[in-house]
Amino acid sequence: MNTDKQIAGKITPRHQDYGQWYQDVIREGDLAQPAEVVKGCMVIKPHGFAIWEKIQAGLDRRFKATGHKNAYFPLLVPMSFIKREAEHVEGFAPELAVVTHAGGKELEESYVIRPTSETIIGHFFSQWVQSWRDLPLLINQWCNIVRWEMRTRMFLRTSEFIWQEGHTCHATHEEAQEETMRMLDVYAEFAQQVMSMPVLKGKKTESERFAGALATFSIEAMMQDGRALQAGTSHDLGQNFARAFNIKFQNKEGKEDFVWQTSWGVSTRLIGGLIMTHSDDNGLVLPPQLAPIHVAIVPIFKNDDEKIRVMNAVEKIAAELRALVYGRDNLSIEIDRREGLSPGAKYYHWERRGVPFRIELGPKDLDKSQVALKRRDGGEKLFIPMQAVSSKMLDLLEQFQNDLFVRAKKFRDENTVSVDSYPALVEAIQAQKFASVRWAGDVAFETKLKEIQATIRCVPLAAESDPGPCIFSGAPAQHRIIVAKNY
Amino acid sequence: MNTDKQIAGKITPRHQDYGQWYQDVIREGDLAQPAEVVKGCMVIKPHGFAIWEKIQAGLDRRFKATGHKNAYFPLLVPMSFIKREAEHVEGFAPELAVVTHAGGKELEESYVIRPTSETIIGHFFSQWVQSWRDLPLLINQWCNIVRWEMRTRMFLRTSEFIWQEGHTCHATHEEAQEETMRMLDVYAEFAQQVMSMPVLKGKKTESERFAGALATFSIEAMMQDGRALQAGTSHDLGQNFARAFNIKFQNKEGKEDFVWQTSWGVSTRLIGGLIMTHSDDNGLVLPPQLAPIHVAIVPIFKNDDEKIRVMNAVEKIAAELRALVYGRDNLSIEIDRREGLSPGAKYYHWERRGVPFRIELGPKDLDKSQVALKRRDGGEKLFIPMQAVSSKMLDLLEQFQNDLFVRAKKFRDENTVSVDSYPALVEAIQAQKFASVRWAGDVAFETKLKEIQATIRCVPLAAESDPGPCIFSGAPAQHRIIVAKNY
């Protein structure tokens, strides 16, 4: 067994070096690799991309169910567009990648590679919207984005990433605000139900707001090192981009007005959140709803006679399992037929790829008409009668899916503390916890938090009234906010 | 009716101005618009993008069924990579878009936006492949591409486009050649079965070969103006990129060798082919398998009493139709509830969006327990008993799908002529036909064809032996090739 473990690459334990652990899990899970020759970029390998395809499909269905349609806008944005919304250019200018030459010539006006598409989409929306009859306009785009980042980390922050960006126009601010919250809810439901990742829904402070928005809302998840991950954002853009791009409509009373807009996005960053929520010192752990492979079957035999008997049974079980429908697809089953590898090496292989269940089947199991079933996240091997495997599997997967959520939620709750003094806050942050503190809104507090590399993550929407003195200024505060280190 | 027709924008008849007709069909079908502010680019609007989503889903299933996995590689390619394969850089240099600045600084080495990804993917494949056990390596990528084109036309040739690019590595040239033909077959089957677009499979001449390939194969379709559209290509790359990027493997005999590669791609250009194959002077016509909406129902009523009766029946029929499974999804049914629009205006609306069937239902139909059914491509209205609509609909859609293919095939066959003299060839090309001619392989013929803006489209794989003198040199030729104008 030790030899097998050495054949597989090393995974640094979390307690030893969390950052290295994260990289090891990605490498050993065959999810991605740094591009190196393209600064700050990554290659998403097939196993990682298969997870993204499941995320994309699940979200896309939810966007369409809420009335949105997909479209595609240009990758390149005229430099002048970025400059039209004052806060927007200030926020994005330092991260732009600029195309200055094309077709063998220097361009008269440079293009930037979209860092987000409010500006270019705003330009076209101004042509699409004339009357209240054209509203609401509910558009989504799946695409790649480039933001030239200084410090990058696979999935969590890369110079190029894949995302979706929703862009909508509404007749009233109220409708735009409803849309902003509707999509935040879609993200939260997806994170919790499909990713088994508990999230806090909340409002960002002014300093953490999207460049150009009136208000930004996010879902925030706790990673296993106690840091927060902003996993998705939904922005109330007000009329800022409508003014900059002249997106006007005639309302029912015949008067002209600027539309009210929203935008909202999640990215391949979600995969980073998925990894840091569930994985362990043996590598990747995936919730069944996002696992590209649900069950890996490892046949065990010593000679050709055994092989024939075992493989017959393995094929039969695989066929039964593949006939099961899970979500919108059939179960995905992998039989490990590789030769020259020990069963132990195969176990590690599938473990590191986060396959939720492993079935082992050898001659002794055959004699007892049973299989050995191992759940990826630990516990004893279960021995299950062969004819009961397929009838139990869907329940086992759902149980796994739920257990992951419950465990992550318990972890977050245990690592969130209410503190009422600054020293206690510092202690909580140093102890890798979320700190729940009263705050009266003084922005100087956010500056001070930089000393301990922490930020206000959000003002939770679910925050109950809890009046008392602000942890920073002592002024009266009505409820508690969340402070943490973050990715 | 005339007024309704005027409300809808004008569609120029094909015989009057084919190029304008194409643009009109796209605009009136609400498929796309020129981006204008981004040179040579386009915006794919929701109705156009919904067609692309269906194309993508259908192809993606076929790629996976043939063992390919999706991955994602960087958008940006180091300039030096493009230069490593001599023919490749020569072919693509004039069309490159170049990023010279990023993150507020001038870059030490410029990046180009991928014009295709053989080079950057080759770099990573050299890390992924070590032994024959890693082969075949079967990867596909869905992404955007930039080629700075001088003359652009929506869908057919745009500076940015969306495509898929398959990239594979094999242990032998024979296996790579098999893969090249396998994917050409996948494209041809998809074009014919799903797009109802007949295609010729053939080999390109040297001058039309992909820059860096040993051999390029394509599917070629005939548009309604007699021009050819290269709708998909599959390349046998030999070991050219393997040499340039050092993609080596140890074979079963323990010897090191370069891998043999293929690449293959189709793009949003397919939508241009779809439009130019089936649409008519009333606008877009779509094969049912790619139609975002299968049936539009237009309720007809003059007062509230009629409205209640009619809408009840309409909802019932819509529910029955939506319960039908067509392909992998349920039928998509649109009830046109808009107020203040005449039935005639609604008919035009759905006609121009290429919806295969329209159902009209008014009080008189209700009295007779029937609906009026109109097929998008003409013919009389059918009156169908209300309770028979849902039992007939799938057959009607399949019939439509097949009829479109048969009609397009007949058109192509009628407009393909065998000619044996150069004057007859010129006449055939001027008459907007495919010319089938004997050719012995002298490249000077291709130069001469430029005089009549024609090219050799392909050497059809299905070409039968038909010996005779070359149309150009008189030398003995074994079979016939296809000459045509092209997009």
PDB file of C-alpha atoms in Angstrom, chain A residues 72-253:
ATOM      1  CA  TYR A  72     -22.882  36.416 -27.606  1.00  0.00           C
ATOM      2  CA  PHE A  73     -21.147  39.789 -27.750  1.00  0.00           C
ATOM      3  CA  PRO A  74     -17.638  40.666 -29.005  1.00  0.00           C
ATOM      4  CA  LEU A  75     -14.516  39.700 -27.046  1.00  0.00           C
ATOM      5  CA  LEU A  76     -12.903  43.010 -27.936  1.00  0.00           C
ATOM      6  CA  VAL A  77     -14.158  46.267 -26.468  1.00  0.00           C
ATOM      7  CA  PRO A  78     -13.171  49.678 -27.856  1.00  0.00           C
ATOM      8  CA  MET A  79     -10.903  51.379 -25.320  1.00  0.00           C
ATOM      9  CA  SER A  80     -13.190  54.431 -25.331  1.00  0.00           C
ATOM     10  CA  PHE A  81     -16.139  52.328 -24.112  1.00  0.00           C
ATOM     11  CA  ILE A  82     -14.352  51.341 -20.923  1.00  0.00           C
ATOM     12  CA  LYS A  83     -13.758  54.986 -20.145  1.00  0.00           C
ATOM     13  CA  ARG A  84     -17.369  56.090 -20.369  1.00  0.00           C
ATOM     14  CA  GLU A  85     -18.390  55.090 -16.854  1.00  0.00           C
ATOM     15  CA  ALA A  86     -16.027  56.856 -14.473  1.00  0.00           C
ATOM     16  CA  GLU A  87     -15.951  54.306 -11.637  1.00  0.00           C
ATOM     17  CA  HIS A  88     -15.850  51.435 -14.096  1.00  0.00           C
ATOM     18  CA  VAL A  89     -12.647  52.546 -15.807  1.00  0.00           C
ATOM     19  CA  GLU A  90     -11.022  53.303 -12.458  1.00  0.00           C
ATOM     20  CA  GLY A  91     -11.817  49.789 -11.262  1.00  0.00           C
ATOM     21  CA  PHE A  92     -10.723  47.915 -14.352  1.00  0.00           C
ATOM     22  CA  ALA A  93      -7.962  50.015 -15.961  1.00  0.00           C
ATOM     23  CA  PRO A  94      -5.084  48.369 -14.037  1.00  0.00           C
ATOM     24  CA  GLU A  95      -6.131  44.885 -15.199  1.00  0.00           C
ATOM     25  CA  LEU A  96      -6.733  45.426 -18.903  1.00  0.00           C
ATOM     26  CA  ALA A  97      -5.076  43.449 -21.702  1.00  0.00           C
ATOM     27  CA  VAL A  98      -4.814  45.672 -24.758  1.00  0.00           C
ATOM     28  CA  VAL A  99      -4.827  44.772 -28.445  1.00  0.00           C
ATOM     29  CA  THR A 100      -2.885  47.468 -30.277  1.00  0.00           C
ATOM     30  CA  HIS A 101      -2.116  45.671 -33.552  1.00  0.00           C
ATOM     31  CA  ALA A 102      -4.242  43.539 -35.825  1.00  0.00           C
ATOM     32  CA  GLY A 103      -4.096  42.350 -39.400  1.00  0.00           C
ATOM     33  CA  GLY A 104      -0.460  43.450 -39.612  1.00  0.00           C
ATOM     34  CA  LYS A 105      -1.191  47.092 -38.722  1.00  0.00           C
ATOM     35  CA  GLU A 106      -1.326  49.314 -35.679  1.00  0.00           C
ATOM     36  CA  LEU A 107      -4.964  50.020 -34.839  1.00  0.00           C
ATOM     37  CA  GLU A 108      -6.289  53.564 -34.778  1.00  0.00           C
ATOM     38  CA  GLU A 109      -8.146  52.800 -31.565  1.00  0.00           C
ATOM     39  CA  SER A 110      -6.955  50.023 -29.298  1.00  0.00           C
ATOM     40  CA  TYR A 111      -9.288  47.325 -28.097  1.00  0.00           C
ATOM     41  CA  VAL A 112      -9.276  45.804 -24.643  1.00  0.00           C
ATOM     42  CA  ILE A 113     -10.116  42.162 -24.104  1.00  0.00           C
ATOM     43  CA  ARG A 114     -13.370  42.223 -22.129  1.00  0.00           C
ATOM     44  CA  PRO A 115     -12.716  42.299 -18.353  1.00  0.00           C
ATOM     45  CA  THR A 116     -16.555  42.166 -18.070  1.00  0.00           C
ATOM     46  CA  SER A 117     -19.080  43.267 -20.690  1.00  0.00           C
ATOM     47  CA  GLU A 118     -21.293  45.989 -19.210  1.00  0.00           C
ATOM     48  CA  THR A 119     -19.916  48.545 -21.667  1.00  0.00           C
ATOM     49  CA  ILE A 120     -20.033  46.642 -24.953  1.00  0.00           C
ATOM     50  CA  ILE A 121     -23.389  45.077 -24.093  1.00  0.00           C
ATOM     51  CA  GLY A 122     -24.714  48.479 -22.994  1.00  0.00           C
ATOM     52  CA  HIS A 123     -23.865  49.815 -26.440  1.00  0.00           C
ATOM     53  CA  PHE A 124     -26.026  47.172 -28.126  1.00  0.00           C
ATOM     54  CA  PHE A 125     -28.792  47.303 -25.548  1.00  0.00           C
ATOM     55  CA  SER A 126     -29.220  50.983 -26.478  1.00  0.00           C
ATOM     56  CA  GLN A 127     -30.198  49.737 -29.949  1.00  0.00           C
ATOM     57  CA  TRP A 128     -32.384  46.894 -28.696  1.00  0.00           C
ATOM     58  CA  VAL A 129     -34.519  48.833 -26.266  1.00  0.00           C
ATOM     59  CA  GLN A 130     -36.984  51.479 -27.411  1.00  0.00           C
ATOM     60  CA  SER A 131     -40.199  50.971 -25.491  1.00  0.00           C
ATOM     61  CA  TRP A 132     -41.477  49.457 -22.256  1.00  0.00           C
ATOM     62  CA  ARG A 133     -42.640  46.590 -24.494  1.00  0.00           C
ATOM     63  CA  ASP A 134     -38.966  45.606 -24.940  1.00  0.00           C
ATOM     64  CA  LEU A 135     -38.564  45.255 -21.159  1.00  0.00           C
ATOM     65  CA  PRO A 136     -37.521  43.392 -19.190  1.00  0.00           C
ATOM     66  CA  LEU A 137     -34.589  42.418 -21.401  1.00  0.00           C
ATOM     67  CA  LEU A 138     -33.021  39.320 -19.821  1.00  0.00           C
ATOM     68  CA  ILE A 139     -29.730  38.264 -21.397  1.00  0.00           C
ATOM     69  CA  ASN A 140     -26.918  35.958 -20.321  1.00  0.00           C
ATOM     70  CA  GLN A 141     -23.552  35.264 -21.897  1.00  0.00           C
ATOM     71  CA  TRP A 142     -21.146  32.359 -21.301  1.00  0.00           C
ATOM     72  CA  CYS A 143     -17.656  33.475 -22.276  1.00  0.00           C
ATOM     73  CA  ASN A 144     -14.020  34.002 -21.395  1.00  0.00           C
ATOM     74  CA  ILE A 145     -12.747  37.066 -19.573  1.00  0.00           C
ATOM     75  CA  VAL A 146      -9.262  38.533 -19.162  1.00  0.00           C
ATOM     76  CA  ARG A 147      -8.130  40.517 -16.121  1.00  0.00           C
ATOM     77  CA  TRP A 148      -4.379  40.867 -15.802  1.00  0.00           C
ATOM     78  CA  GLU A 149      -3.932  39.757 -12.200  1.00  0.00           C
ATOM     79  CA  MET A 150      -0.692  40.079 -10.268  1.00  0.00           C
ATOM     80  CA  ARG A 151      -1.146  37.192  -7.878  1.00  0.00           C
ATOM     81  CA  THR A 152      -2.936  34.227  -9.376  1.00  0.00           C
ATOM     82  CA  ARG A 153      -4.108  30.891  -8.023  1.00  0.00           C
ATOM     83  CA  MET A 154      -5.674  28.186 -10.152  1.00  0.00           C
ATOM     84  CA  PHE A 155      -9.454  28.497 -10.437  1.00  0.00           C
ATOM     85  CA  LEU A 156      -9.653  31.160  -7.709  1.00  0.00           C
ATOM     86  CA  ARG A 157      -7.929  33.974  -9.571  1.00  0.00           C
ATOM     87  CA  THR A 158      -6.482  33.616 -13.058  1.00  0.00           C
ATOM     88  CA  SER A 159      -5.744  36.186 -15.743  1.00  0.00           C
ATOM     89  CA  GLU A 160      -8.181  34.456 -18.060  1.00  0.00           C
ATOM     90  CA  PHE A 161     -11.252  32.696 -16.742  1.00  0.00           C
ATOM     91  CA  ILE A 162     -14.534  31.353 -18.007  1.00  0.00           C
ATOM     92  CA  TRP A 163     -17.746  32.708 -16.601  1.00  0.00           C
ATOM     93  CA  GLN A 164     -21.291  33.700 -17.269  1.00  0.00           C
ATOM     94  CA  GLU A 165     -22.451  37.272 -17.080  1.00  0.00           C
ATOM     95  CA  GLY A 166     -26.139  38.107 -16.894  1.00  0.00           C
ATOM     96  CA  HIS A 167     -27.164  41.549 -18.126  1.00  0.00           C
ATOM     97  CA  THR A 168     -30.715  42.783 -17.764  1.00  0.00           C
ATOM     98  CA  CYS A 169     -32.717  45.972 -18.358  1.00  0.00           C
ATOM     99  CA  HIS A 170     -35.895  46.908 -16.507  1.00  0.00           C
ATOM    100  CA  ALA A 171     -38.484  49.661 -16.529  1.00  0.00           C
ATOM    101  CA  THR A 172     -38.180  50.463 -12.828  1.00  0.00           C
ATOM    102  CA  HIS A 173     -35.562  50.374 -10.119  1.00  0.00           C
ATOM    103  CA  GLU A 174     -37.799  48.102  -8.094  1.00  0.00           C
ATOM    104  CA  GLU A 175     -37.886  45.488 -10.864  1.00  0.00           C
ATOM    105  CA  ALA A 176     -34.109  45.683 -11.246  1.00  0.00           C
ATOM    106  CA  GLN A 177     -33.693  45.205  -7.504  1.00  0.00           C
ATOM    107  CA  GLU A 178     -35.999  42.185  -7.608  1.00  0.00           C
ATOM    108  CA  GLU A 179     -33.928  40.711 -10.434  1.00  0.00           C
ATOM    109  CA  THR A 180     -30.705  41.342  -8.496  1.00  0.00           C
ATOM    110  CA  MET A 181     -32.071  39.368  -5.564  1.00  0.00           C
ATOM    111  CA  ARG A 182     -33.641  36.668  -7.754  1.00  0.00           C
ATOM    112  CA  MET A 183     -30.286  35.824  -9.306  1.00  0.00           C
ATOM    113  CA  LEU A 184     -28.507  35.956  -5.946  1.00  0.00           C
ATOM    114  CA  ASP A 185     -31.070  33.391  -4.795  1.00  0.00           C
ATOM    115  CA  VAL A 186     -30.420  31.247  -7.887  1.00  0.00           C
ATOM    116  CA  TYR A 187     -26.694  31.274  -7.062  1.00  0.00           C
ATOM    117  CA  ALA A 188     -27.294  30.443  -3.400  1.00  0.00           C
ATOM    118  CA  GLU A 189     -29.690  27.609  -4.219  1.00  0.00           C
ATOM    119  CA  PHE A 190     -27.221  26.172  -6.746  1.00  0.00           C
ATOM    120  CA  ALA A 191     -24.267  26.479  -4.355  1.00  0.00           C
ATOM    121  CA  GLN A 192     -26.123  24.755  -1.546  1.00  0.00           C
ATOM    122  CA  GLN A 193     -28.163  22.131  -3.407  1.00  0.00           C
ATOM    123  CA  VAL A 194     -25.767  21.176  -6.196  1.00  0.00           C
ATOM    124  CA  MET A 195     -22.332  22.072  -4.830  1.00  0.00           C
ATOM    125  CA  SER A 196     -23.225  21.159  -1.210  1.00  0.00           C
ATOM    126  CA  MET A 197     -21.498  24.426  -0.330  1.00  0.00           C
ATOM    127  CA  PRO A 198     -23.221  26.538   2.335  1.00  0.00           C
ATOM    128  CA  VAL A 199     -23.214  30.240   1.539  1.00  0.00           C
ATOM    129  CA  LEU A 200     -24.148  33.489   3.196  1.00  0.00           C
ATOM    130  CA  LYS A 201     -26.139  35.899   1.065  1.00  0.00           C
ATOM    131  CA  GLY A 202     -25.245  39.478   1.798  1.00  0.00           C
ATOM    132  CA  LYS A 203     -24.611  43.007   0.650  1.00  0.00           C
ATOM    133  CA  LYS A 204     -21.083  44.242   0.008  1.00  0.00           C
ATOM    134  CA  THR A 205     -19.849  47.481   1.532  1.00  0.00           C
ATOM    135  CA  GLU A 206     -19.186  50.466  -0.717  1.00  0.00           C
ATOM    136  CA  SER A 207     -15.489  49.747  -0.928  1.00  0.00           C
ATOM    137  CA  GLU A 208     -16.115  46.202  -2.174  1.00  0.00           C
ATOM    138  CA  ARG A 209     -18.822  47.190  -4.648  1.00  0.00           C
ATOM    139  CA  PHE A 210     -18.545  46.405  -8.366  1.00  0.00           C
ATOM    140  CA  ALA A 211     -17.033  49.341 -10.236  1.00  0.00           C
ATOM    141  CA  GLY A 212     -20.052  51.189 -11.585  1.00  0.00           C
ATOM    142  CA  ALA A 213     -22.806  49.569  -9.509  1.00  0.00           C
ATOM    143  CA  LEU A 214     -25.214  51.120  -7.006  1.00  0.00           C
ATOM    144  CA  ALA A 215     -25.096  47.987  -4.879  1.00  0.00           C
ATOM    145  CA  THR A 216     -23.368  44.623  -5.019  1.00  0.00           C
ATOM    146  CA  PHE A 217     -24.639  41.447  -3.372  1.00  0.00           C
ATOM    147  CA  SER A 218     -22.654  38.247  -3.061  1.00  0.00           C
ATOM    148  CA  ILE A 219     -22.718  34.715  -1.833  1.00  0.00           C
ATOM    149  CA  GLU A 220     -19.821  34.023   0.521  1.00  0.00           C
ATOM    150  CA  ALA A 221     -18.575  30.573   1.429  1.00  0.00           C
ATOM    151  CA  MET A 222     -16.119  29.493   4.100  1.00  0.00           C
ATOM    152  CA  MET A 223     -13.109  27.526   2.918  1.00  0.00           C
ATOM    153  CA  GLN A 224     -11.413  24.975   5.190  1.00  0.00           C
ATOM    154  CA  ASP A 225      -8.731  27.472   6.211  1.00  0.00           C
ATOM    155  CA  GLY A 226     -11.425  29.814   7.494  1.00  0.00           C
ATOM    156  CA  ARG A 227     -11.062  32.231   4.601  1.00  0.00           C
ATOM    157  CA  ALA A 228     -14.094  33.504   2.778  1.00  0.00           C
ATOM    158  CA  LEU A 229     -14.625  32.919  -0.930  1.00  0.00           C
ATOM    159  CA  GLN A 230     -16.840  35.352  -2.792  1.00  0.00           C
ATOM    160  CA  ALA A 231     -18.455  32.739  -4.991  1.00  0.00           C
ATOM    161  CA  GLY A 232     -20.914  34.818  -7.010  1.00  0.00           C
ATOM    162  CA  THR A 233     -22.059  38.424  -7.287  1.00  0.00           C
ATOM    163  CA  SER A 234     -25.240  40.161  -8.348  1.00  0.00           C
ATOM    164  CA  HIS A 235     -25.208  43.899  -9.013  1.00  0.00           C
ATOM    165  CA  ASP A 236     -27.868  46.551  -8.976  1.00  0.00           C
ATOM    166  CA  LEU A 237     -26.398  48.871 -11.624  1.00  0.00           C
ATOM    167  CA  GLY A 238     -29.064  51.536 -11.277  1.00  0.00           C
ATOM    168  CA  GLN A 239     -28.975  53.807 -14.332  1.00  0.00           C
ATOM    169  CA  ASN A 240     -25.200  54.300 -14.391  1.00  0.00           C
ATOM    170  CA  PHE A 241     -24.453  52.332 -17.551  1.00  0.00           C
ATOM    171  CA  ALA A 242     -27.783  53.341 -19.105  1.00  0.00           C
ATOM    172  CA  ARG A 243     -26.621  56.955 -18.851  1.00  0.00           C
ATOM    173  CA  ALA A 244     -23.139  56.174 -20.155  1.00  0.00           C
ATOM    174  CA  PHE A 245     -24.517  54.225 -23.142  1.00  0.00           C
ATOM    175  CA  ASN A 246     -27.787  56.053 -23.629  1.00  0.00           C
ATOM    176  CA  ILE A 247     -30.097  53.093 -23.044  1.00  0.00           C
ATOM    177  CA  LYS A 248     -33.476  54.801 -23.077  1.00  0.00           C
ATOM    178  CA  PHE A 249     -37.043  53.606 -23.367  1.00  0.00           C
ATOM    179  CA  GLN A 250     -40.448  55.157 -23.672  1.00  0.00           C
ATOM    180  CA  ASN A 251     -42.500  54.199 -20.635  1.00  0.00           C
ATOM    181  CA  LYS A 252     -46.233  53.414 -20.612  1.00  0.00           C
ATOM    182  CA  GLU A 253     -46.988  57.085 -20.068  1.00  0.00           C
TER     183      GLU A 253
END
